[in-house]
């Protein structure tokens, strides 16, 4: 079980707040976050890599809740953004722009220009075309753009294929041979400063030597770049640190760091990193209420009021999330004998057969109206939510100790039609083009 979510006397707490009270007060579906988890994970990374004093750029895309971004900025985090919108969000949360890195395979000119205007630390450059684009936009603005080459080290992160990014056939990064050729291009182009080398080989990586292998593979390249007198400052090792969804499958951060540190030291560069899920994943739960208990054929369906629009990971990655009643005499994952337990499919109300949170899961017998917690929902949960089926997005609550506050209001059905018109305000004709 995640550290800040615990059962006391058969009641689930987030830190010191009973989550049933949150659901009763604020409704469901509801995302509940433990702020201490987020800041604690940042602290754990800081400690594991203390000897190289890492620049931790929290990956905004994993969980972009403003209140949490603010908490992270306050403990000294920088941010990893993949769009103009994420840079804007990070800045609104109080980020120091000089601690923002900007990744992504398809940056538009307006996004590059915005990042330059705000004075970010560096762009993670993913192609030669992007070098040209950044140089052009920086020249127009009359500034120098800090860049890092995102290398594709061709290592197998041994994770789900949809979240693997560091193999040769992936769309991400530049292979090392091509990167060598692009050094010449960087010299020719104006307004670029090659500050770093960047890697990000995938997500939810649970083997502790994958990153070390990737870094080891790019050390010779780094030496070449330094020998060629480029002003390299950073090795950015990316994110992807795997967490526990089921039991103890997550990375041990100390052992993970121990594998990487010798290689980082060898580069002589400052370390930057971009953890997303590691910081946020086990810091959140999704609370949902059972609408109906529906026996059908040989199955028992628990139909809940959260759906794939709220949390899409099970539908698109076949992801496992622990689910347990918020009030239960049984400890989470306990074996439940006899009639006290039943095998359920936990599903949402959306009209898609992939709208399933759990299949054939043995849980304590659960009645209509009871609350369930879906665990490990702090990463790629709300951040990937949509309004599919015209379902307003859930509210988000941040808990700290025995205090809580609503960090994002529940959307209303009126919010869902904002910006739309029933009839034209102005009609254009093709003939006038
Ligand atoms: C998504 C992403 C991350 C964060 O990945 P996690 O698996 O959540 O740690 C870091 N860096 C880049 C470039 C990314 O695209």
Coordinates of C-alpha atoms and ligand atoms in Angstrom, one line a residue, residues 57-62 80-82 101-104 124 126 150 163 165 172 198-200 202-205 236-242 273-280 379-380, ligand 1:
X57 CA 12.6 18.7 -13.3
X58 CA 9.2 17.2 -12.4
X59 CA 7.4 16.0 -15.5
X60 CA 4.2 18.1 -15.7
X61 CA 2.4 15.7 -17.9
X62 CA 2.1 13.0 -15.3
X80 CA 9.9 19.1 -17.6
X81 CA 7.3 20.4 -20.1
X82 CA 6.2 18.9 -23.4
X101 CA 13.3 21.9 -19.8
X102 CA 11.1 21.5 -22.9
X103 CA 10.8 18.1 -24.6
X104 CA 8.7 16.7 -27.4
X124 CA 15.4 18.7 -25.5
X126 CA 14.7 15.5 -31.0
X150 CA 17.9 13.9 -26.9
X163 CA 5.5 3.6 -23.1
X165 CA 10.8 5.4 -26.1
X172 CA 11.9 9.8 -30.0
X198 CA 19.3 14.2 -22.8
X199 CA 17.9 10.6 -22.5
X200 CA 14.4 9.3 -21.7
X202 CA 10.5 4.9 -21.4
X203 CA 8.1 4.9 -18.5
X204 CA 7.3 2.5 -15.6
X205 CA 10.8 0.9 -15.8
X236 CA 19.6 14.9 -18.3
X237 CA 18.7 11.2 -17.5
X238 CA 15.0 11.7 -18.1
X239 CA 12.3 9.9 -16.1
X240 CA 10.6 6.6 -16.2
X241 CA 11.3 5.3 -12.7
X242 CA 8.9 2.5 -12.1
X273 CA 16.3 14.3 -14.3
X274 CA 12.6 14.3 -15.1
X275 CA 10.6 12.0 -12.8
X276 CA 6.8 12.0 -13.4
X277 CA 5.1 8.9 -12.2
X278 CA 7.7 8.2 -9.5
X279 CA 6.7 11.5 -7.8
X280 CA 3.0 11.4 -8.4
X379 CA 0.0 9.8 -12.4
X380 CA -1.6 9.8 -15.8
Ligands
LIG1 C1 6.8 11.5 -19.9 C2 8.2 12.0 -19.8 C3 8.8 11.9 -18.6 C4 8.2 11.4 -17.3 O1 8.0 10.0 -17.4 P1 7.6 9.2 -16.1 O2 7.6 7.8 -16.6 O3 6.3 9.7 -15.7 O4 8.7 9.4 -15.1 C5 10.1 12.5 -18.5 N1 10.7 13.0 -19.6 C6 10.1 13.0 -20.8 C7 10.8 13.6 -22.0 C8 8.8 12.5 -21.0 O5 8.2 12.6 -22.1

